[in-house]
Coordinates of C-alpha atoms and ligand atoms in Angstrom, one line a residue:
X1372 CA 242.6 134.2 -14.4
X1373 CA 241.3 136.9 -12.4
X1374 CA 238.2 138.0 -10.4
X1375 CA 236.9 141.4 -10.0
X1376 CA 236.1 143.7 -6.9
X1377 CA 234.3 146.7 -7.6
X1378 CA 233.7 149.1 -4.9
X1379 CA 231.5 152.3 -5.0
X1380 CA 232.2 152.6 -8.5
X1381 CA 230.6 155.7 -10.1
X1382 CA 230.4 157.5 -13.4
X1383 CA 229.2 160.7 -14.4
X1384 CA 229.3 162.7 -17.6
X1385 CA 229.4 166.3 -16.4
X1386 CA 226.4 166.9 -14.0
X1387 CA 224.8 163.5 -15.3
X1388 CA 225.2 160.6 -13.1
X1389 CA 225.1 157.3 -14.9
X1390 CA 226.3 154.8 -12.4
X1391 CA 225.6 155.5 -8.6
X1392 CA 228.1 153.6 -6.4
X1393 CA 228.0 150.0 -7.8
X1394 CA 229.4 147.4 -5.5
X1395 CA 230.1 144.1 -7.0
X1396 CA 232.4 141.0 -6.9
X1397 CA 233.0 138.6 -9.7
X1398 CA 234.5 135.6 -8.6
X1399 CA 237.8 134.0 -10.4
X1400 CA 236.1 131.7 -13.2
X1401 CA 232.5 132.9 -12.6
X1402 CA 230.1 133.6 -15.5
X1403 CA 228.4 136.6 -14.5
X1404 CA 225.5 138.3 -16.4
X1405 CA 224.7 142.1 -16.3
X1406 CA 221.3 142.6 -17.3
X1407 CA 219.0 145.6 -17.3
X1408 CA 216.9 147.8 -19.5
X1409 CA 218.6 149.8 -22.3
X1410 CA 220.4 153.0 -21.2
X1411 CA 220.7 151.6 -17.6
X1412 CA 224.6 151.8 -17.7
X1413 CA 225.6 148.2 -18.5
X1414 CA 228.0 149.0 -21.3
X1415 CA 229.4 152.0 -19.3
X1416 CA 230.3 149.6 -16.3
X1417 CA 231.8 147.1 -18.9
X1418 CA 234.0 149.9 -20.6
X1419 CA 235.1 151.0 -17.2
X1420 CA 236.2 147.4 -16.3
X1421 CA 238.1 147.3 -19.8
X1422 CA 239.7 150.6 -19.2
X1423 CA 238.0 152.4 -22.1
X1424 CA 236.2 154.9 -19.9
X1425 CA 237.5 156.8 -17.1
X1426 CA 236.2 156.1 -13.6
X1427 CA 234.7 159.1 -11.9
X1428 CA 235.0 157.7 -8.2
X1429 CA 235.3 154.4 -6.6
X1430 CA 237.7 151.5 -6.8
X1431 CA 238.2 148.9 -9.5
X1432 CA 240.3 145.7 -8.5
X1433 CA 241.4 143.2 -11.2
X1434 CA 242.7 140.2 -9.3
X1435 CA 244.6 141.8 -6.3
X1436 CA 245.6 144.8 -8.4
X1437 CA 244.0 148.2 -8.0
X1438 CA 243.3 149.1 -11.5
X1439 CA 241.4 152.4 -11.6
X1440 CA 244.2 154.2 -13.9
X1441 CA 245.8 151.0 -15.5
X1442 CA 246.0 151.5 -19.4
X1443 CA 243.6 148.9 -21.2
X1444 CA 246.5 147.0 -22.7
X1445 CA 247.9 146.2 -19.3
X1446 CA 244.7 144.7 -18.1
X1447 CA 244.9 141.4 -20.1
X1448 CA 241.1 141.6 -20.7
X1449 CA 239.3 140.9 -24.0
X1450 CA 236.3 142.4 -25.0
X1451 CA 233.7 141.1 -27.5
X1452 CA 231.3 143.5 -29.0
X1453 CA 228.0 143.0 -30.7
X1454 CA 229.6 143.9 -34.2
X1455 CA 232.6 141.8 -34.8
X1456 CA 234.9 143.7 -37.1
X1457 CA 236.8 140.8 -38.9
X1458 CA 239.2 141.7 -41.8
X1459 CA 237.2 140.9 -44.8
X1460 CA 240.2 140.1 -46.8
X1461 CA 241.9 137.7 -44.5
X1462 CA 241.5 134.0 -44.1
X1463 CA 239.8 132.7 -40.9
X1464 CA 243.3 131.4 -40.0
X1465 CA 244.9 135.0 -40.4
X1466 CA 242.1 136.7 -38.7
X1467 CA 242.6 134.4 -35.6
X1468 CA 246.3 134.8 -35.6
X1469 CA 246.4 138.5 -36.1
X1470 CA 247.0 139.5 -32.6
X1471 CA 250.0 137.0 -31.9
X1472 CA 251.4 138.1 -35.4
X1473 CA 251.4 141.9 -34.4
X1474 CA 253.0 141.0 -31.2
X1475 CA 255.7 139.3 -33.3
X1476 CA 255.3 135.8 -31.9
X1477 CA 256.9 133.0 -33.8
X1478 CA 255.1 131.2 -36.7
X1479 CA 255.1 128.0 -34.7
X1480 CA 253.5 129.7 -31.6
X1481 CA 250.9 131.4 -34.0
X1482 CA 250.2 128.0 -35.5
X1483 CA 249.7 126.3 -32.3
X1484 CA 247.5 129.0 -30.9
X1485 CA 245.2 129.2 -33.9
X1486 CA 244.8 125.4 -33.9
X1487 CA 243.9 125.3 -30.4
X1488 CA 241.2 128.1 -30.8
X1489 CA 240.0 126.5 -33.9
X1490 CA 239.4 123.2 -32.2
X1491 CA 237.9 124.9 -29.3
X1492 CA 235.3 126.9 -31.6
X1493 CA 235.0 124.1 -33.9
X1494 CA 236.2 126.1 -36.9
X1495 CA 238.8 123.6 -38.3
X1496 CA 237.2 123.3 -41.5
X1497 CA 236.9 127.0 -42.3
X1498 CA 240.5 128.1 -41.5
X1499 CA 241.1 128.8 -45.2
X1500 CA 237.9 130.7 -46.0
X1501 CA 237.4 134.5 -45.8
X1502 CA 234.6 136.0 -43.8
X1503 CA 232.1 136.5 -46.4
X1504 CA 232.3 132.7 -46.9
X1505 CA 230.9 132.1 -43.5
X1506 CA 227.6 132.2 -41.7
X1507 CA 226.8 134.9 -39.1
X1508 CA 227.5 132.2 -36.3
X1509 CA 230.8 131.2 -37.9
X1510 CA 231.9 134.8 -38.1
X1511 CA 230.9 135.3 -34.3
X1512 CA 233.0 132.2 -33.5
X1513 CA 236.1 133.7 -35.4
X1514 CA 235.7 137.1 -33.4
X1515 CA 235.6 134.6 -30.3
X1516 CA 238.8 133.0 -31.8
X1517 CA 240.6 136.3 -32.0
X1518 CA 240.0 137.0 -28.3
X1519 CA 240.8 133.4 -27.2
X1520 CA 244.1 133.4 -28.7
X1521 CA 245.1 136.4 -26.2
X1522 CA 244.6 134.1 -23.4
X1523 CA 243.0 136.9 -21.3
X1524 CA 242.4 136.7 -17.6
X1525 CA 238.9 138.1 -18.2
X1526 CA 236.5 138.2 -21.1
X1527 CA 234.0 141.0 -21.3
X1528 CA 231.1 140.5 -23.7
X1529 CA 228.7 143.3 -24.7
X1530 CA 225.6 141.9 -26.3
X1531 CA 227.5 139.8 -28.5
X1532 CA 224.6 137.7 -30.0
X1533 CA 222.2 140.4 -30.7
X1534 CA 222.9 140.9 -34.3
X1535 CA 222.3 137.1 -35.0
X1536 CA 218.8 135.6 -35.9
X1537 CA 216.8 134.0 -33.0
X1538 CA 217.8 130.4 -34.0
X1539 CA 221.4 131.3 -34.3
X1540 CA 221.3 133.1 -30.9
X1541 CA 220.1 129.9 -29.2
X1542 CA 222.7 127.8 -30.6
X1543 CA 225.6 130.4 -29.9
X1544 CA 224.4 130.8 -26.3
X1545 CA 224.9 126.9 -25.7
X1546 CA 228.3 127.2 -27.5
X1547 CA 229.4 130.2 -25.2
X1548 CA 228.2 128.4 -22.1
X1549 CA 230.2 125.3 -23.2
X1550 CA 233.3 127.4 -23.9
X1551 CA 233.2 128.9 -20.6
X1552 CA 233.0 125.3 -19.1
X1553 CA 236.0 124.2 -21.0
X1554 CA 238.3 127.5 -20.4
X1555 CA 237.0 128.4 -17.0
X1556 CA 238.0 131.9 -17.5
X1557 CA 236.1 134.8 -15.7
X1558 CA 233.5 136.0 -18.0
X1559 CA 231.3 139.3 -17.5
X1560 CA 228.5 139.3 -20.1
X1561 CA 226.0 141.8 -20.8
X1562 CA 222.7 141.4 -22.3
X1563 CA 219.0 142.8 -22.2
X1564 CA 217.7 139.3 -23.0
X1565 CA 216.5 137.6 -19.9
X1566 CA 216.6 134.1 -21.4
X1567 CA 220.1 134.5 -22.1
X1568 CA 220.9 135.6 -18.8
X1569 CA 218.9 132.9 -17.2
X1570 CA 220.5 130.1 -19.1
X1571 CA 224.1 131.1 -19.2
X1572 CA 224.9 132.9 -15.9
X1573 CA 226.2 131.4 -12.7
X1574 CA 225.1 134.6 -11.2
X1575 CA 223.0 137.4 -12.6
X1576 CA 223.2 141.1 -11.6
X1577 CA 219.9 143.1 -12.5
X1578 CA 220.7 146.7 -13.1
X1579 CA 218.3 149.5 -13.4
X1580 CA 219.0 153.3 -13.8
X1581 CA 222.5 153.1 -13.0
X1582 CA 222.0 151.0 -9.7
X1583 CA 222.1 147.1 -8.8
X1584 CA 218.6 145.9 -8.0
X1585 CA 219.6 142.5 -7.0
X1586 CA 222.5 139.8 -7.5
X1587 CA 222.2 136.2 -7.1
X1588 CA 221.9 132.7 -9.1
X1589 CA 219.2 132.7 -11.8
X1590 CA 216.7 130.7 -9.9
X1591 CA 217.3 132.7 -6.7
X1592 CA 216.4 135.8 -8.7
X1593 CA 213.4 134.1 -10.4
X1594 CA 212.0 132.4 -7.1
X1595 CA 212.7 135.2 -4.7
X1596 CA 213.0 138.7 -6.6
X1597 CA 213.4 141.4 -4.0
X1598 CA 211.2 143.9 -5.8
X1599 CA 208.7 144.2 -8.7
X1600 CA 211.4 145.3 -11.1
X1601 CA 213.4 142.1 -11.0
X1602 CA 210.2 140.1 -10.6
X1603 CA 208.9 141.6 -14.0
X1604 CA 212.1 141.8 -15.7
X1605 CA 212.9 138.2 -15.5
X1606 CA 210.7 135.6 -16.8
X1607 CA 208.8 135.1 -20.2
X1608 CA 205.9 135.6 -20.4
X1609 CA 206.3 138.1 -17.7
X1610 CA 204.9 138.0 -14.2
X1611 CA 201.6 139.7 -13.9
X1612 CA 200.6 142.0 -10.9
X1613 CA 197.3 142.3 -9.2
X1614 CA 196.7 145.1 -6.5
X1615 CA 194.8 144.2 -3.4
X1616 CA 194.7 144.4 0.2
X1617 CA 196.4 141.8 2.6
X1618 CA 193.9 140.1 5.1
X1619 CA 194.9 138.0 7.9
X1620 CA 191.6 137.1 9.8
X1621 CA 192.4 134.1 12.0
X1622 CA 193.8 131.8 9.2
X1623 CA 196.4 132.0 6.5
X1624 CA 197.2 135.1 5.0
X1625 CA 195.2 136.0 1.6
X1626 CA 194.7 139.0 -0.7
X1627 CA 191.4 140.6 -1.4
X1628 CA 191.5 142.1 -4.7
X1629 CA 189.4 145.3 -5.8
X1630 CA 186.5 143.2 -6.9
X1631 CA 186.6 141.1 -3.8
X1632 CA 188.4 138.1 -5.3
X1633 CA 190.3 136.1 -2.8
X1634 CA 193.7 134.6 -3.3
X1635 CA 195.8 132.9 -0.8
X1636 CA 199.4 133.8 -0.2
X1637 CA 202.3 132.4 1.5
X1638 CA 204.8 133.9 4.3
X1639 CA 204.6 137.6 4.1
X1640 CA 205.6 140.4 6.6
X1641 CA 202.6 142.4 5.2
X1642 CA 200.2 143.8 8.0
X1643 CA 196.5 143.0 7.9
X1644 CA 194.8 145.9 5.8
X1645 CA 198.1 146.7 3.9
X1646 CA 197.8 147.6 0.2
X1647 CA 199.9 145.1 -1.8
X1648 CA 200.3 144.0 -5.2
X1649 CA 200.8 140.2 -5.8
X1650 CA 202.9 138.7 -8.5
X1651 CA 202.2 135.4 -10.1
X1652 CA 204.1 133.8 -12.9
X1653 CA 202.0 132.6 -15.7
X1654 CA 203.1 129.0 -15.3
X1655 CA 202.0 128.8 -11.8
X1656 CA 198.2 128.8 -12.2
X1657 CA 196.5 125.5 -11.9
X1658 CA 192.8 124.7 -12.6
X1659 CA 190.9 124.5 -9.4
X1660 CA 189.9 120.7 -9.5
X1661 CA 186.6 121.4 -7.4
X1662 CA 186.0 124.6 -9.0
X1663 CA 186.2 126.6 -5.8
X1664 CA 189.2 128.8 -6.8
X1665 CA 189.2 132.3 -8.3
X1666 CA 187.6 133.5 -11.4
X1667 CA 189.6 133.7 -14.6
X1668 CA 187.5 135.3 -17.6
X1669 CA 189.1 133.9 -20.7
X1670 CA 189.5 136.1 -23.7
X1671 CA 191.9 134.4 -26.0
X1672 CA 193.3 131.0 -26.5
X1673 CA 196.7 130.4 -28.2
X1674 CA 198.0 126.6 -28.5
X1675 CA 201.5 126.4 -29.2
X1676 CA 201.8 122.6 -29.4
X1677 CA 203.8 122.1 -26.3
X1678 CA 201.7 124.7 -24.1
X1679 CA 198.5 126.5 -24.0
X1680 CA 198.6 130.2 -23.6
X1681 CA 195.5 132.0 -22.1
X1682 CA 194.9 135.7 -22.2
X1683 CA 192.0 137.0 -19.8
X1684 CA 191.5 138.7 -16.6
X1685 CA 191.4 138.3 -13.0
X1686 CA 189.6 141.0 -11.1
X1687 CA 189.8 143.2 -14.1
X1688 CA 193.5 142.9 -14.4
X1689 CA 194.9 141.4 -17.7
X1690 CA 196.5 138.2 -17.0
X1691 CA 198.3 135.6 -19.1
X1692 CA 198.5 132.0 -18.1
X1693 CA 200.6 129.2 -19.5
X1694 CA 199.4 125.4 -19.2
X1695 CA 201.3 122.4 -20.0
X1696 CA 198.0 120.7 -20.8
X1697 CA 196.0 121.3 -23.9
X1698 CA 193.0 123.2 -22.7
X1699 CA 190.4 124.5 -25.3
X1700 CA 188.1 126.8 -23.2
X1701 CA 185.6 128.9 -25.1
X1702 CA 186.6 132.6 -25.5
X1703 CA 184.2 134.6 -23.0
X1704 CA 183.8 131.8 -20.5
X1705 CA 185.3 131.6 -17.0
X1706 CA 187.8 129.1 -15.5
X1707 CA 188.2 128.6 -11.6
X1708 CA 192.0 128.8 -10.8
X1709 CA 194.2 128.3 -8.0
X1710 CA 198.0 128.9 -7.4
X1711 CA 200.3 127.3 -4.5
X1712 CA 200.2 130.2 -2.1
X1713 CA 204.0 129.8 -1.6
X1714 CA 204.3 130.7 -5.2
X1715 CA 202.4 134.1 -4.8
X1716 CA 204.8 136.9 -4.5
X1717 CA 203.7 139.8 -2.3
X1718 CA 205.0 143.6 -2.7
X1719 CA 204.4 146.5 -0.9
X1720 CA 202.0 148.4 -3.0
X1721 CA 204.0 151.9 -2.3
X1722 CA 207.6 151.0 -2.7
X1723 CA 207.4 147.7 -5.0
X1724 CA 209.6 145.7 -2.4
X1725 CA 208.9 142.3 -1.6
X1726 CA 207.4 141.8 1.8
Ligands
ADP2781 P1 223.3 150.3 -21.7 O1 224.6 149.7 -22.1 O2 222.8 149.5 -20.3 O3 222.2 150.4 -22.6 P2 224.8 152.6 -21.5 O4 226.1 152.3 -20.5 O5 225.4 152.4 -22.9 O6 223.6 151.8 -21.2 O7 224.4 154.0 -21.2 C1 224.0 154.5 -19.9 C2 223.8 156.0 -20.0 O8 224.9 156.7 -20.1 C3 222.7 156.3 -21.0 O9 221.8 157.4 -20.4 C4 223.6 157.0 -22.1 O10 222.9 157.9 -22.7 C5 224.6 157.6 -21.3 N1 226.0 157.9 -22.0 C6 226.6 156.9 -22.4 N2 227.9 157.3 -22.9 C7 227.7 158.6 -22.8 C8 228.6 159.7 -23.0 N3 229.8 159.7 -23.7 N4 228.2 161.0 -22.7 C9 226.9 161.3 -22.1 N5 226.3 160.3 -21.8 C10 226.6 159.0 -22.2
MG2782 MG1 224.9 148.7 -24.0

């Protein structure tokens, strides 16, 4: 097993800078998820760790070994991609045992490794099938099996589930997490799916345009995003932002929106009179029991069975609210809402940073 130390790692193609000095530690045994929008440099970073891409500057330590120039095959890293190229004419058994076979391991050793991988991945009943006789999820498990038998120090995953349908993705994400709990091998997992990141990660690293925006546990990032980018990227439905001005007066801080709506906020370093944007997660709205909250103009009601999703506006800004209760307001009516001030995030209107 091995952790990673990444120091000021940079990548450029000619004059194009793709990664701008990434500092990151991956602890031994950790499940770390890299998330960010398409093109932000996730795959590039992963490929640099694997040794498939040159490092322009900075340091990559795998375990206690400075590994910048180390050939990929000497890194003891396994990488799983989005498209898993299985050998179509070979049985599952042969697909999984392919690596050990070309390394000329003994038949007994190969059998033992394949057996163990099949047990870990629940593939016992399929060992004699060929890939076309398997479902998408089973094929993905065979691809995993091929990497497990290598007993790597580190697994790298590049959006391995994005070709699967929604239901299978949910199932595979649970299986992968269980696999990590069982193997306890360090895993770095790239995705652009925030639910995958939230549910699987020990720690999430949010990337944007070749930089790390924030790293922390899923709930740390969800509860205390350092800026609007992280706040808007994690959470579904996403947080909405309402512009306004901070007012302190003599009581607790509050925000006055453009149309004069008053929303109390929690601790903030914002100065009185400072332009801010407040961010509120859809599930944090409550009906004001006495009707003296702020006005929410309801436009569309979507019952999902377990929740009620409302679309409407606060101070002219489009806001989606999610309630656990079965509400049935008429479209075009107004609700009075409140939010626990501690759950209102305050961001600097200029920089987008949490203040
Ligand atoms: P992600 O995986 O986050 O979607 P990538 O790491 O694949 O992003 O790409 C990051 C950026 O690097 C993109 O703007 C992409 O166009 C650019 N890029 C990737 N590979 C090359 C290359 N071989 N030459 C030039 N630019 C590249
Ligand atoms: Mg990518």
